[in-house]
CSV table of N, CA and C in Angstrom, one decimal:
chain,number,residue,atom,x,y,z
A,1,MET,N,-53.4,5.2,62.5
A,1,MET,CA,-53.5,4.0,61.9
A,1,MET,C,-53.7,2.9,62.9
A,2,SER,N,-54.6,1.9,62.6
A,2,SER,CA,-55.0,0.9,63.5
A,2,SER,C,-53.9,-0.2,63.5
A,3,ALA,N,-53.8,-0.8,64.7
A,3,ALA,CA,-52.9,-2.0,64.8
A,3,ALA,C,-53.5,-3.1,64.1
A,4,GLU,N,-52.7,-4.1,63.7
A,4,GLU,CA,-53.2,-5.3,63.0
A,4,GLU,C,-53.4,-6.4,64.0
A,5,VAL,N,-54.3,-7.2,63.7
A,5,VAL,CA,-54.7,-8.4,64.5
A,5,VAL,C,-54.2,-9.6,63.7
A,6,ALA,N,-53.5,-10.5,64.4
A,6,ALA,CA,-53.0,-11.7,63.7
A,6,ALA,C,-54.2,-12.6,63.5
A,7,LEU,N,-54.4,-13.0,62.2
A,7,LEU,CA,-55.5,-13.9,61.8
A,7,LEU,C,-55.0,-15.0,60.9
A,8,SER,N,-55.2,-16.3,61.3
A,8,SER,CA,-54.9,-17.4,60.4
A,8,SER,C,-56.1,-17.8,59.5
A,9,THR,N,-55.9,-18.6,58.6
A,9,THR,CA,-57.0,-19.1,57.8
A,9,THR,C,-57.9,-19.9,58.7
A,10,GLU,N,-57.4,-20.6,59.6
A,10,GLU,CA,-58.2,-21.4,60.5
A,10,GLU,C,-59.1,-20.5,61.4
A,11,ASP,N,-58.5,-19.3,61.8
A,11,ASP,CA,-59.3,-18.4,62.5
A,11,ASP,C,-60.5,-17.9,61.7
A,12,LEU,N,-60.3,-17.6,60.4
A,12,LEU,CA,-61.3,-17.2,59.5
A,12,LEU,C,-62.4,-18.3,59.3
A,13,ARG,N,-61.9,-19.5,59.2
A,13,ARG,CA,-62.8,-20.6,59.0
A,13,ARG,C,-63.7,-20.8,60.3
A,14,ALA,N,-63.2,-20.6,61.5
A,14,ALA,CA,-64.0,-20.7,62.7
A,14,ALA,C,-65.0,-19.6,62.7
A,15,VAL,N,-64.7,-18.4,62.4
A,15,VAL,CA,-65.6,-17.3,62.3
A,15,VAL,C,-66.7,-17.6,61.3
A,16,ALA,N,-66.3,-18.1,60.1
A,16,ALA,CA,-67.3,-18.3,59.0
A,16,ALA,C,-68.2,-19.4,59.5
A,17,ALA,N,-67.8,-20.5,60.1
A,17,ALA,CA,-68.6,-21.5,60.6
A,17,ALA,C,-69.6,-21.0,61.6
A,18,PHE,N,-69.2,-20.2,62.5
A,18,PHE,CA,-70.1,-19.6,63.5
A,18,PHE,C,-71.1,-18.8,62.8
A,19,ALA,N,-70.7,-18.0,61.9
A,19,ALA,CA,-71.7,-17.1,61.2
A,19,ALA,C,-72.6,-17.9,60.3
A,20,ALA,N,-72.2,-18.9,59.7
A,20,ALA,CA,-73.1,-19.8,58.9
A,20,ALA,C,-74.1,-20.5,59.7
A,21,GLY,N,-73.6,-21.0,60.9
A,21,GLY,CA,-74.6,-21.6,61.8
A,21,GLY,C,-75.6,-20.7,62.3
A,22,SER,N,-75.2,-19.4,62.6
A,22,SER,CA,-76.1,-18.4,63.1
A,22,SER,C,-77.1,-18.1,62.0
A,23,ALA,N,-76.7,-17.9,60.8
A,23,ALA,CA,-77.6,-17.6,59.7
A,23,ALA,C,-78.6,-18.7,59.4
A,24,GLU,N,-78.1,-19.9,59.5
A,24,GLU,CA,-79.0,-21.1,59.2
A,24,GLU,C,-80.2,-21.1,60.1
A,25,THR,N,-80.1,-20.6,61.3
A,25,THR,CA,-81.2,-20.7,62.3
A,25,THR,C,-82.4,-19.9,61.9
A,26,VAL,N,-82.2,-19.0,60.9
A,26,VAL,CA,-83.4,-18.2,60.5
A,26,VAL,C,-83.6,-18.3,59.0
A,27,LEU,N,-83.0,-19.2,58.3
A,27,LEU,CA,-83.2,-19.3,56.9
A,27,LEU,C,-84.6,-19.6,56.5
A,28,ALA,N,-85.3,-20.3,57.4
A,28,ALA,CA,-86.7,-20.6,57.1
A,28,ALA,C,-87.6,-19.4,57.1
A,29,VAL,N,-87.2,-18.4,57.9
A,29,VAL,CA,-88.0,-17.1,58.0
A,29,VAL,C,-87.9,-16.5,56.6
A,30,PHE,N,-86.8,-16.4,56.0
A,30,PHE,CA,-86.7,-15.9,54.6
A,30,PHE,C,-87.4,-16.8,53.6
A,31,GLU,N,-87.2,-18.1,53.7
A,31,GLU,CA,-87.8,-19.0,52.7
A,31,GLU,C,-89.3,-19.0,52.8
A,32,ALA,N,-89.9,-18.8,53.9
A,32,ALA,CA,-91.3,-18.7,54.0
A,32,ALA,C,-91.9,-17.5,53.3
A,33,ASP,N,-91.1,-16.4,53.3
A,33,ASP,CA,-91.4,-15.2,52.6
A,33,ASP,C,-91.2,-15.2,51.1
A,34,HIS,N,-90.1,-15.9,50.7
A,34,HIS,CA,-89.6,-15.9,49.3
A,34,HIS,C,-89.2,-17.3,49.0
A,35,PRO,N,-90.1,-18.3,48.9
A,35,PRO,CA,-89.7,-19.7,48.7
A,35,PRO,C,-88.9,-20.0,47.4
A,36,GLU,N,-89.1,-19.2,46.5
A,36,GLU,CA,-88.4,-19.4,45.2
A,36,GLU,C,-87.0,-18.8,45.1
A,37,ASP,N,-86.6,-18.1,46.1
A,37,ASP,CA,-85.3,-17.4,46.1
A,37,ASP,C,-84.3,-18.1,46.9
A,38,ALA,N,-83.3,-18.7,46.2
A,38,ALA,CA,-82.3,-19.5,46.9
A,38,ALA,C,-81.0,-18.8,47.3
A,39,GLN,N,-81.0,-17.5,47.0
A,39,GLN,CA,-79.8,-16.7,47.3
A,39,GLN,C,-79.3,-16.7,48.7
A,40,PRO,N,-80.1,-16.5,49.7
A,40,PRO,CA,-79.6,-16.6,51.1
A,40,PRO,C,-79.0,-18.0,51.4
A,41,ARG,N,-79.7,-19.0,51.0
A,41,ARG,CA,-79.3,-20.4,51.2
A,41,ARG,C,-77.9,-20.6,50.5
A,42,GLU,N,-77.7,-20.1,49.3
A,42,GLU,CA,-76.5,-20.2,48.6
A,42,GLU,C,-75.3,-19.5,49.3
A,43,ALA,N,-75.7,-18.4,50.0
A,43,ALA,CA,-74.6,-17.6,50.7
A,43,ALA,C,-74.2,-18.4,51.9
A,44,ILE,N,-75.2,-19.0,52.6
A,44,ILE,CA,-74.8,-19.9,53.8
A,44,ILE,C,-74.0,-21.1,53.3
A,45,THR,N,-74.4,-21.7,52.2
A,45,THR,CA,-73.7,-22.8,51.7
A,45,THR,C,-72.3,-22.5,51.4
A,46,ALA,N,-72.1,-21.3,50.8
A,46,ALA,CA,-70.7,-20.8,50.4
A,46,ALA,C,-69.9,-20.6,51.7
A,47,ALA,N,-70.5,-20.0,52.7
A,47,ALA,CA,-69.8,-19.8,54.0
A,47,ALA,C,-69.4,-21.1,54.6
A,48,TRP,N,-70.3,-22.1,54.6
A,48,TRP,CA,-69.9,-23.5,55.1
A,48,TRP,C,-68.8,-24.1,54.3
A,49,ALA,N,-68.9,-23.9,53.0
A,49,ALA,CA,-67.8,-24.5,52.1
A,49,ALA,C,-66.5,-23.9,52.5
A,50,PHE,N,-66.4,-22.6,52.7
A,50,PHE,CA,-65.1,-22.0,53.1
A,50,PHE,C,-64.7,-22.5,54.5
A,51,ALA,N,-65.7,-22.6,55.4
A,51,ALA,CA,-65.4,-23.0,56.8
A,51,ALA,C,-64.8,-24.4,56.8
A,52,ARG,N,-65.3,-25.2,55.8
A,52,ARG,CA,-64.8,-26.6,55.8
A,52,ARG,C,-63.6,-26.9,54.9
A,53,GLY,N,-63.0,-25.8,54.5
A,53,GLY,CA,-61.7,-26.0,53.8
A,53,GLY,C,-61.7,-25.4,52.4
A,54,GLY,N,-62.8,-24.8,51.9
A,54,GLY,CA,-62.8,-24.2,50.6
A,54,GLY,C,-62.1,-22.9,50.5
A,55,LYS,N,-62.1,-22.4,49.3
A,55,LYS,CA,-61.4,-21.2,49.0
A,55,LYS,C,-62.2,-19.9,49.4
A,56,ARG,N,-61.4,-18.9,49.8
A,56,ARG,CA,-62.0,-17.6,50.1
A,56,ARG,C,-61.9,-16.8,48.8
A,57,GLY,N,-63.0,-16.8,48.1
A,57,GLY,CA,-62.9,-16.2,46.8
A,57,GLY,C,-64.2,-15.6,46.3
A,58,LYS,N,-64.4,-15.6,45.0
A,58,LYS,CA,-65.5,-15.0,44.3
A,58,LYS,C,-66.8,-15.6,44.7
A,59,ALA,N,-67.0,-16.9,44.9
A,59,ALA,CA,-68.2,-17.4,45.3
A,59,ALA,C,-68.8,-16.8,46.6
A,60,LEU,N,-67.9,-16.6,47.6
A,60,LEU,CA,-68.3,-16.0,48.8
A,60,LEU,C,-68.8,-14.5,48.6
A,61,ARG,N,-68.0,-13.8,47.8
A,61,ARG,CA,-68.4,-12.4,47.6
A,61,ARG,C,-69.7,-12.3,46.8
A,62,ASP,N,-69.8,-13.1,45.7
A,62,ASP,CA,-71.0,-13.1,44.9
A,62,ASP,C,-72.2,-13.5,45.7
A,63,THR,N,-72.1,-14.5,46.5
A,63,THR,CA,-73.3,-15.0,47.2
A,63,THR,C,-73.7,-14.0,48.3
A,64,ALA,N,-72.7,-13.3,48.9
A,64,ALA,CA,-73.0,-12.3,49.9
A,64,ALA,C,-73.8,-11.2,49.2
A,65,TRP,N,-73.4,-10.7,48.1
A,65,TRP,CA,-74.1,-9.6,47.4
A,65,TRP,C,-75.5,-10.1,47.0
A,66,ALA,N,-75.6,-11.3,46.5
A,66,ALA,CA,-76.9,-11.8,46.1
A,66,ALA,C,-77.8,-11.9,47.3
A,67,ALA,N,-77.3,-12.3,48.4
A,67,ALA,CA,-78.2,-12.4,49.6
A,67,ALA,C,-78.7,-11.0,50.0
A,68,LEU,N,-77.8,-10.0,49.9
A,68,LEU,CA,-78.2,-8.6,50.2
A,68,LEU,C,-79.3,-8.2,49.2
A,69,LYS,N,-79.2,-8.5,48.0
A,69,LYS,CA,-80.3,-8.2,47.0
A,69,LYS,C,-81.6,-8.9,47.4
A,70,ALA,N,-81.5,-10.2,47.8
A,70,ALA,CA,-82.6,-10.9,48.3
A,70,ALA,C,-83.3,-10.2,49.5
A,71,ALA,N,-82.5,-9.7,50.3
A,71,ALA,CA,-83.0,-8.9,51.5
A,71,ALA,C,-83.8,-7.7,51.0
A,72,GLN,N,-83.4,-7.0,50.0
A,72,GLN,CA,-84.1,-5.9,49.5
A,72,GLN,C,-85.4,-6.2,48.8
A,73,ALA,N,-85.5,-7.5,48.4
A,73,ALA,CA,-86.7,-7.9,47.7
A,73,ALA,C,-87.7,-8.6,48.6
A,74,ALA,N,-87.3,-8.8,49.9
A,74,ALA,CA,-88.2,-9.5,50.8
A,74,ALA,C,-89.4,-8.7,51.1
A,75,HIS,N,-90.5,-9.4,51.5
A,75,HIS,CA,-91.7,-8.7,51.8
A,75,HIS,C,-91.9,-8.2,53.3
A,76,THR,N,-91.1,-8.9,54.2
A,76,THR,CA,-91.3,-8.6,55.6
A,76,THR,C,-89.9,-8.2,56.1
A,77,GLU,N,-89.9,-7.4,57.2
A,77,GLU,CA,-88.6,-7.0,57.8
A,77,GLU,C,-87.9,-8.3,58.4
A,78,ALA,N,-88.7,-9.2,58.9
A,78,ALA,CA,-88.1,-10.4,59.5
A,78,ALA,C,-87.3,-11.2,58.4
A,79,ALA,N,-87.9,-11.3,57.2
A,79,ALA,CA,-87.3,-12.0,56.1
A,79,ALA,C,-86.1,-11.2,55.6
A,80,ARG,N,-86.1,-9.9,55.6
A,80,ARG,CA,-85.0,-9.0,55.2
A,80,ARG,C,-83.8,-9.3,56.2
A,81,GLU,N,-84.1,-9.3,57.5
A,81,GLU,CA,-83.1,-9.6,58.5
A,81,GLU,C,-82.5,-11.0,58.3
A,82,ALA,N,-83.3,-12.0,58.0
A,82,ALA,CA,-82.8,-13.3,57.8
A,82,ALA,C,-81.9,-13.4,56.6
A,83,ALA,N,-82.2,-12.7,55.5
A,83,ALA,CA,-81.3,-12.6,54.3
A,83,ALA,C,-80.1,-11.9,54.6
A,84,ARG,N,-80.2,-10.8,55.5
A,84,ARG,CA,-78.9,-10.1,55.9
A,84,ARG,C,-78.0,-11.0,56.7
A,85,ALA,N,-78.6,-11.9,57.5
A,85,ALA,CA,-77.8,-12.8,58.3
A,85,ALA,C,-77.0,-13.7,57.3
A,86,ALA,N,-77.7,-14.2,56.3
A,86,ALA,CA,-77.0,-15.0,55.2
A,86,ALA,C,-75.9,-14.2,54.6
A,87,MET,N,-76.2,-12.9,54.3
A,87,MET,CA,-75.1,-12.1,53.7
A,87,MET,C,-73.9,-11.9,54.6
A,88,ALA,N,-74.2,-11.7,55.9
A,88,ALA,CA,-73.2,-11.6,56.9
A,88,ALA,C,-72.4,-12.9,57.0
A,89,ALA,N,-73.0,-14.0,56.9
A,89,ALA,CA,-72.3,-15.3,57.0
A,89,ALA,C,-71.3,-15.4,55.9
A,90,ALA,N,-71.7,-15.1,54.6
A,90,ALA,CA,-70.8,-15.2,53.5
A,90,ALA,C,-69.7,-14.2,53.6
A,91,GLY,N,-70.0,-13.0,54.2
A,91,GLY,CA,-69.0,-12.0,54.4
A,91,GLY,C,-68.0,-12.2,55.6
A,92,ALA,N,-68.4,-13.1,56.5
A,92,ALA,CA,-67.6,-13.3,57.7
A,92,ALA,C,-66.1,-13.7,57.3
A,93,ALA,N,-66.0,-14.4,56.2
A,93,ALA,CA,-64.6,-14.9,55.8
A,93,ALA,C,-63.7,-13.7,55.5
A,94,TYR,N,-64.3,-12.5,55.3
A,94,TYR,CA,-63.5,-11.3,55.0
A,94,TYR,C,-63.3,-10.4,56.2
A,95,LEU,N,-63.2,-11.0,57.4
A,95,LEU,CA,-62.8,-10.3,58.6
A,95,LEU,C,-61.4,-9.7,58.3
A,96,HIS,N,-61.3,-8.4,58.5
A,96,HIS,CA,-60.0,-7.8,58.3
A,96,HIS,C,-59.1,-7.8,59.5
A,97,PRO,N,-57.8,-7.9,59.3
A,97,PRO,CA,-56.9,-7.9,60.5
A,97,PRO,C,-56.6,-6.5,61.1
A,98,LEU,N,-57.6,-5.7,61.1
A,98,LEU,CA,-57.5,-4.3,61.6
A,98,LEU,C,-58.2,-4.3,63.0
A,99,ALA,N,-57.5,-3.8,64.0
A,99,ALA,CA,-58.0,-3.8,65.4
A,99,ALA,C,-59.0,-2.6,65.5
A,100,LYS,N,-60.1,-2.7,64.8
A,100,LYS,CA,-61.2,-1.7,64.8
A,100,LYS,C,-62.5,-2.3,65.3
A,101,PRO,N,-63.2,-1.6,66.1
A,101,PRO,CA,-64.5,-2.1,66.6
A,101,PRO,C,-65.5,-2.6,65.5
A,102,THR,N,-65.4,-1.9,64.3
A,102,THR,CA,-66.3,-2.3,63.2
A,102,THR,C,-66.1,-3.7,62.7
A,103,GLN,N,-64.9,-4.2,62.9
A,103,GLN,CA,-64.6,-5.6,62.4
A,103,GLN,C,-65.4,-6.6,63.2
A,104,VAL,N,-65.8,-6.3,64.4
A,104,VAL,CA,-66.6,-7.2,65.2
A,104,VAL,C,-67.9,-7.6,64.5
A,105,LYS,N,-68.4,-6.7,63.6
A,105,LYS,CA,-69.6,-7.0,62.8
A,105,LYS,C,-69.4,-8.2,61.9
A,106,HIS,N,-68.2,-8.4,61.4
A,106,HIS,CA,-67.9,-9.6,60.6
A,106,HIS,C,-68.0,-10.9,61.4
A,107,ILE,N,-67.7,-10.8,62.7
A,107,ILE,CA,-67.7,-12.0,63.6
A,107,ILE,C,-69.1,-12.2,64.1
A,108,LEU,N,-69.8,-11.2,64.5
A,108,LEU,CA,-71.1,-11.3,65.1
A,108,LEU,C,-72.3,-10.9,64.3
A,109,GLY,N,-72.1,-10.3,63.1
A,109,GLY,CA,-73.2,-9.8,62.3
A,109,GLY,C,-74.3,-10.8,62.0
A,110,ALA,N,-73.9,-12.0,61.6
A,110,ALA,CA,-74.9,-13.0,61.2
A,110,ALA,C,-75.7,-13.3,62.4
A,111,GLY,N,-75.1,-13.4,63.6
A,111,GLY,CA,-75.9,-13.7,64.8
A,111,GLY,C,-76.8,-12.6,65.2
A,112,ALA,N,-76.4,-11.4,65.1
A,112,ALA,CA,-77.2,-10.2,65.4
A,112,ALA,C,-78.4,-10.1,64.5
A,113,HIS,N,-78.1,-10.3,63.2
A,113,HIS,CA,-79.3,-10.2,62.2
A,113,HIS,C,-80.2,-11.4,62.4
A,114,ALA,N,-79.7,-12.5,62.7
A,114,ALA,CA,-80.6,-13.7,63.0
A,114,ALA,C,-81.4,-13.4,64.2
A,115,ALA,N,-80.8,-12.9,65.2
A,115,ALA,CA,-81.6,-12.5,66.5
A,115,ALA,C,-82.7,-11.5,66.1
A,116,ARG,N,-82.4,-10.6,65.3
A,116,ARG,CA,-83.4,-9.6,65.0
A,116,ARG,C,-84.5,-10.2,64.1
A,117,ALA,N,-84.1,-11.1,63.2
A,117,ALA,CA,-85.2,-11.8,62.4
A,117,ALA,C,-86.1,-12.6,63.3
A,118,THR,N,-85.5,-13.3,64.3
A,118,THR,CA,-86.3,-14.1,65.2
A,118,THR,C,-87.2,-13.2,66.1
A,119,GLU,N,-86.7,-12.1,66.5
A,119,GLU,CA,-87.5,-11.1,67.3
A,119,GLU,C,-88.7,-10.6,66.5
A,120,LEU,N,-88.4,-10.3,65.3
A,120,LEU,CA,-89.5,-9.7,64.4
A,120,LEU,C,-90.5,-10.8,64.0
A,121,ALA,N,-90.0,-12.0,63.7
A,121,ALA,CA,-90.9,-13.1,63.3
A,121,ALA,C,-91.8,-13.6,64.5
A,122,ALA,N,-91.2,-13.6,65.7
A,122,ALA,CA,-92.0,-14.1,66.9
A,122,ALA,C,-92.7,-13.0,67.6
A,123,GLY,N,-92.4,-11.7,67.3
A,123,GLY,CA,-93.1,-10.6,67.9
A,123,GLY,C,-92.7,-10.5,69.4
A,124,GLY,N,-91.5,-11.0,69.7
A,124,GLY,CA,-91.0,-10.9,71.1
A,124,GLY,C,-89.6,-10.3,71.2
A,125,THR,N,-88.8,-10.9,72.1
A,125,THR,CA,-87.5,-10.4,72.3
A,125,THR,C,-86.5,-11.4,71.7
A,126,ALA,N,-85.3,-11.0,71.5
A,126,ALA,CA,-84.2,-11.8,71.0
A,126,ALA,C,-83.3,-12.4,72.0
A,127,ALA,N,-83.7,-12.3,73.3
A,127,ALA,CA,-82.8,-12.8,74.4
A,127,ALA,C,-82.5,-14.3,74.3
A,128,GLY,N,-83.5,-15.1,74.1
A,128,GLY,CA,-83.3,-16.5,74.0
A,128,GLY,C,-82.5,-16.9,72.8
A,129,HIS,N,-82.7,-16.2,71.7
A,129,HIS,CA,-81.9,-16.5,70.5
A,129,HIS,C,-80.4,-16.1,70.7
A,130,LEU,N,-80.2,-15.0,71.3
A,130,LEU,CA,-78.8,-14.5,71.6
A,130,LEU,C,-78.1,-15.5,72.5
A,131,ALA,N,-78.9,-16.0,73.5
A,131,ALA,CA,-78.3,-17.0,74.4
A,131,ALA,C,-77.9,-18.3,73.7
A,132,ARG,N,-78.7,-18.7,72.8
A,132,ARG,CA,-78.4,-20.0,72.0
A,132,ARG,C,-77.2,-19.7,71.1
A,133,THR,N,-77.2,-18.5,70.5
A,133,THR,CA,-76.1,-18.2,69.6
A,133,THR,C,-74.7,-18.1,70.4
A,134,ALA,N,-74.8,-17.5,71.6
A,134,ALA,CA,-73.6,-17.4,72.4
A,134,ALA,C,-73.1,-18.8,72.8
A,135,ARG,N,-74.0,-19.7,73.1
A,135,ARG,CA,-73.6,-21.1,73.5
A,135,ARG,C,-72.9,-21.8,72.3
A,136,ARG,N,-73.2,-21.5,71.1
A,136,ARG,CA,-72.6,-22.1,69.9
A,136,ARG,C,-71.2,-21.6,69.6
A,137,ALA,N,-70.9,-20.5,70.2
A,137,ALA,CA,-69.5,-20.0,69.9
A,137,ALA,C,-68.4,-20.9,70.4
A,138,THR,N,-67.5,-21.3,69.5
A,138,THR,CA,-66.4,-22.2,69.9
A,138,THR,C,-65.3,-21.4,70.6
A,139,PRO,N,-64.4,-22.1,71.3
A,139,PRO,CA,-63.3,-21.4,71.8
A,139,PRO,C,-62.5,-20.6,70.8
A,140,GLY,N,-62.4,-21.1,69.6
A,140,GLY,CA,-61.7,-20.4,68.5
A,140,GLY,C,-62.4,-19.1,68.1
A,141,VAL,N,-63.7,-19.1,68.1
A,141,VAL,CA,-64.4,-17.8,67.8
A,141,VAL,C,-64.2,-16.8,69.0
A,142,LEU,N,-64.2,-17.3,70.2
A,142,LEU,CA,-64.0,-16.4,71.4
A,142,LEU,C,-62.6,-15.9,71.3
A,143,ASP,N,-61.6,-16.7,71.0
A,143,ASP,CA,-60.3,-16.2,70.9
A,143,ASP,C,-60.1,-15.1,69.8
A,144,VAL,N,-60.7,-15.3,68.7
A,144,VAL,CA,-60.7,-14.3,67.6
A,144,VAL,C,-61.4,-13.0,68.1
A,145,LEU,N,-62.6,-13.1,68.6
A,145,LEU,CA,-63.3,-12.0,69.1
A,145,LEU,C,-62.5,-11.2,70.1
A,146,ASN,N,-61.9,-11.8,71.0
A,146,ASN,CA,-61.1,-11.1,72.1
A,146,ASN,C,-59.8,-10.4,71.6
A,147,ARG,N,-59.5,-10.6,70.3
A,147,ARG,CA,-58.4,-9.9,69.7
A,147,ARG,C,-58.8,-8.5,69.3
A,148,TYR,N,-60.1,-8.2,69.2
A,148,TYR,CA,-60.6,-7.0,68.7
A,148,TYR,C,-61.2,-6.2,69.9
A,149,PRO,N,-61.3,-4.8,69.6
A,149,PRO,CA,-62.1,-4.0,70.6
A,149,PRO,C,-63.5,-4.4,70.6
A,150,SER,N,-64.2,-4.0,71.6
A,150,SER,CA,-65.7,-4.2,71.7
A,150,SER,C,-66.4,-3.7,70.5
A,151,ALA,N,-67.6,-4.2,70.3
A,151,ALA,CA,-68.4,-3.8,69.2
A,151,ALA,C,-68.7,-2.3,69.2
A,152,PRO,N,-68.9,-1.7,68.1
A,152,PRO,CA,-69.1,-0.2,68.1
A,152,PRO,C,-70.5,0.2,68.5
A,153,ASP,N,-70.6,1.5,68.8
A,153,ASP,CA,-71.9,2.1,69.1
A,153,ASP,C,-72.6,2.2,67.8
A,154,GLY,N,-73.9,2.5,67.9
A,154,GLY,CA,-74.7,2.8,66.7
A,154,GLY,C,-75.3,1.5,66.1
A,155,GLY,N,-75.9,1.6,64.9
A,155,GLY,CA,-76.4,0.5,64.1
A,155,GLY,C,-77.8,0.1,64.5
A,156,GLY,N,-78.5,0.9,65.2
A,156,GLY,CA,-79.9,0.6,65.4
A,156,GLY,C,-80.1,-0.6,66.3
A,157,ARG,N,-81.2,-1.3,66.1
A,157,ARG,CA,-81.5,-2.5,66.9
A,157,ARG,C,-80.5,-3.6,66.6
A,158,VAL,N,-80.0,-3.8,65.4
A,158,VAL,CA,-79.1,-4.8,65.1
A,158,VAL,C,-77.7,-4.5,65.7
A,159,GLY,N,-77.4,-3.2,65.8
A,159,GLY,CA,-76.2,-2.8,66.5
A,159,GLY,C,-76.3,-3.1,68.0
A,160,GLU,N,-77.4,-2.9,68.5
A,160,GLU,CA,-77.7,-3.2,69.9
A,160,GLU,C,-77.5,-4.7,70.2
A,161,LEU,N,-78.1,-5.5,69.3
A,161,LEU,CA,-78.0,-6.9,69.5
A,161,LEU,C,-76.6,-7.4,69.3
A,162,THR,N,-75.8,-6.7,68.4
A,162,THR,CA,-74.4,-7.1,68.2
A,162,THR,C,-73.7,-6.8,69.5
A,163,ARG,N,-73.9,-5.7,70.2
A,163,ARG,CA,-73.2,-5.4,71.4
A,163,ARG,C,-73.7,-6.3,72.5
A,164,LEU,N,-74.9,-6.7,72.6
A,164,LEU,CA,-75.4,-7.7,73.6
A,164,LEU,C,-74.7,-9.0,73.4
A,165,LEU,N,-74.6,-9.5,72.2
A,165,LEU,CA,-73.9,-10.7,71.9
A,165,LEU,C,-72.4,-10.6,72.2
A,166,ASP,N,-71.8,-9.5,71.8
A,166,ASP,CA,-70.4,-9.2,72.1
A,166,ASP,C,-70.1,-9.3,73.6
A,167,THR,N,-70.9,-8.7,74.4
A,167,THR,CA,-70.8,-8.7,75.9
A,167,THR,C,-71.0,-10.1,76.4
A,168,ALA,N,-72.0,-10.8,75.9
A,168,ALA,CA,-72.2,-12.2,76.4
A,168,ALA,C,-71.1,-13.1,76.1
A,169,LEU,N,-70.5,-12.9,75.0
A,169,LEU,CA,-69.3,-13.8,74.6
A,169,LEU,C,-68.1,-13.4,75.4
A,170,ARG,N,-67.8,-12.1,75.5
A,170,ARG,CA,-66.6,-11.7,76.2
A,170,ARG,C,-66.6,-12.0,77.7
A,171,THR,N,-67.9,-12.1,78.3
A,171,THR,CA,-68.0,-12.4,79.7
A,171,THR,C,-68.3,-13.8,80.0
A,172,ARG,N,-68.4,-14.6,79.0
A,172,ARG,CA,-68.7,-16.1,79.1
A,172,ARG,C,-67.5,-16.8,79.8
A,173,PRO,N,-67.8,-17.6,80.8
A,173,PRO,CA,-66.8,-18.3,81.5
A,173,PRO,C,-66.0,-19.2,80.5
A,174,ARG,N,-64.7,-19.2,80.7
A,174,ARG,CA,-63.9,-20.1,79.8
A,174,ARG,C,-63.6,-21.4,80.4
A,175,GLY,N,-63.5,-22.4,79.6
A,175,GLY,CA,-63.0,-23.7,80.0
A,175,GLY,C,-64.2,-24.5,80.4
């Protein structure tokens, strides 16, 4: 059985804000592909609402699932990854207090999917996007991340980006 990680509502709000900010950076990639589909935007809006003091409830879950459906309907892989970033943003509020590497995906998933969307849309690398994402992480996010083991192996390119972001944040100078 895994040990538990102490998490406050404020910790979850910090993680949700970080995830929402990460997903916002690539929302235009999805909206260029599917301008009539507001589901990813609604997921990000719900994540921000929670981060700013709202309830962790049905709206977050529903918008996360809707963003995932939007990802499945997208025409390009970049748009799919942008919608997955929105899904991960809404799901970030559901970080579990289990000291398992897989929980790191709740913290960093939106950032990793956003980096992949950027990489695919630009036809380049995600390094610059990851660096900007790492700079946006607040001390609260770093504190929560460091309560968990490092990101897990696997997960394809998004898993690799998650591990790169995880390493960048864990080795970032404090203060």
